Short mmCIF file of C-alpha atoms in Angstrom, two decimals:
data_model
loop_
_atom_site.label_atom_id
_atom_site.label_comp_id
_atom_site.label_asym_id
_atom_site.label_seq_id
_atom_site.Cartn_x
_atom_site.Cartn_y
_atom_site.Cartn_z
CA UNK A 148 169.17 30.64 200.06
CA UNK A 149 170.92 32.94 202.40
CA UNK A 150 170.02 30.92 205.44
CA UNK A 151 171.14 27.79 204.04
CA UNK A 152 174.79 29.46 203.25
CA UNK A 153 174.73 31.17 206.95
CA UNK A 154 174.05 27.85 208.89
CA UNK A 155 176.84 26.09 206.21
CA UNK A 156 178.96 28.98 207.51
CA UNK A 157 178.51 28.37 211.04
CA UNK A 158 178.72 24.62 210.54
CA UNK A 159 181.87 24.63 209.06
CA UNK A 160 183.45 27.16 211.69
CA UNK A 161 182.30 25.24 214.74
CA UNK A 162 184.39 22.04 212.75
CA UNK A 163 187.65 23.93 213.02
CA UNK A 164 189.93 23.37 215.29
CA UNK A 165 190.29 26.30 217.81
CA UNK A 166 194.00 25.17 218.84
CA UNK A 167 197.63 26.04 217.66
CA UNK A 168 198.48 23.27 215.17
CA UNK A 169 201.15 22.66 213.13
CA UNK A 170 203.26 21.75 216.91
CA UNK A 171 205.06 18.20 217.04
CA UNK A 172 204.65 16.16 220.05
CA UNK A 173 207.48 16.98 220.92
CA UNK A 174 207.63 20.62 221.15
CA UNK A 175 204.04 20.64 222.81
CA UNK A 176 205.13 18.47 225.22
CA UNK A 177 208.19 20.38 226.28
CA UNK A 178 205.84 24.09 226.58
CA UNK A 179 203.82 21.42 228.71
CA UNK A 180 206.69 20.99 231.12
CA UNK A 181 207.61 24.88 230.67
CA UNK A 182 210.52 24.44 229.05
CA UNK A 183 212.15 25.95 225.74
CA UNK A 184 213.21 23.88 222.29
CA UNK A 185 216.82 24.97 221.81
CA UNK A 186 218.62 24.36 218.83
CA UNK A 187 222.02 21.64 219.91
CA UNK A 188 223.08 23.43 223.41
CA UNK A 189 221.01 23.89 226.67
CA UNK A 190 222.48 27.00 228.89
CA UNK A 191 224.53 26.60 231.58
CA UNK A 192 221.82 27.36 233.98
CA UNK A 193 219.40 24.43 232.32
CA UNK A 194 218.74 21.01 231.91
CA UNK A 195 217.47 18.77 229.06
CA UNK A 196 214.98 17.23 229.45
CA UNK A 197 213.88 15.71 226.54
CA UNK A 198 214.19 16.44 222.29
CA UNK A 199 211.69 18.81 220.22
CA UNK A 200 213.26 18.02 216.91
CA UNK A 201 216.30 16.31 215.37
CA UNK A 202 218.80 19.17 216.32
CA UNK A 203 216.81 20.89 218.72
CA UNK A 204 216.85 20.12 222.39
CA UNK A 205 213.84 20.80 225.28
CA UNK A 206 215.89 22.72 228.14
CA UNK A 207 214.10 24.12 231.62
CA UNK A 208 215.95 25.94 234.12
CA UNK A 209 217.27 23.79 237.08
CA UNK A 210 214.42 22.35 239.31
CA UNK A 211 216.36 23.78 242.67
CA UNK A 212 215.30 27.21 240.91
CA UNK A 213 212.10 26.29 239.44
CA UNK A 214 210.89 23.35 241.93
CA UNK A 215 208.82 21.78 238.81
CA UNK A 216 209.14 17.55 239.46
CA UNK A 217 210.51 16.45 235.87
CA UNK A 218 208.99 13.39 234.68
CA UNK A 219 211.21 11.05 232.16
CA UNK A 220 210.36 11.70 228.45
CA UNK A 221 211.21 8.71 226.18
CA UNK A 222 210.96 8.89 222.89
CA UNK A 223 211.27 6.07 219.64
CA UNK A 224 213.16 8.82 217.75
CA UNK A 225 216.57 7.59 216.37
CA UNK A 226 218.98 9.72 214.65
CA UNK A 227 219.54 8.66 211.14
CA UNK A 228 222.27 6.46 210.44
CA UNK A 229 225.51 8.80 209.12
CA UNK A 230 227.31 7.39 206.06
CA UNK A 231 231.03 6.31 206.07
CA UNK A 232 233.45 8.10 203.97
CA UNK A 233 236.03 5.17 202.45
#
């Protein structure tokens, strides 16, 4: 009975995922490019490159400092439509 429960055990374990989840696309794809998910404002020092979240931009330093080629991100995100006041 033991045995069966052991090799359940290891069965199980070897099904989970080894990897940090819980990241969008988004964010995972901006760490990819080594940049950092700031919240509205890049530094004066950085570029965006892309979006992590609704609010929160992906920002790298500039390339002449970091000589990283930045490919385009595009994303189908649109910001949600903002209610006029009458």
């Amino acid at each position: 009975m033991r045995l069966h429960v052991l090799l359940f055990m290891l069965l199980f374990l070897t099904l989970l995922s080894p990897v940090r989840s819980g990241l969008a696309s988004g964010e995972n794809h901006c760490l990819n490019l080594a940049g950092i998910c700031r919240r509205d404002i890049c530094k004066l020092t950085e570029d965006q490159i892309g979006a992590c979240k609704r609010r929160w931009r992906c920002c790298r330093s500039w390339w002449i400092l970091i000589p990283i080629p930045t490919p385009l991100i595009y994303s189908d995100y649109q910001e949600p439509l903002k209610h006029k006041l009458k």
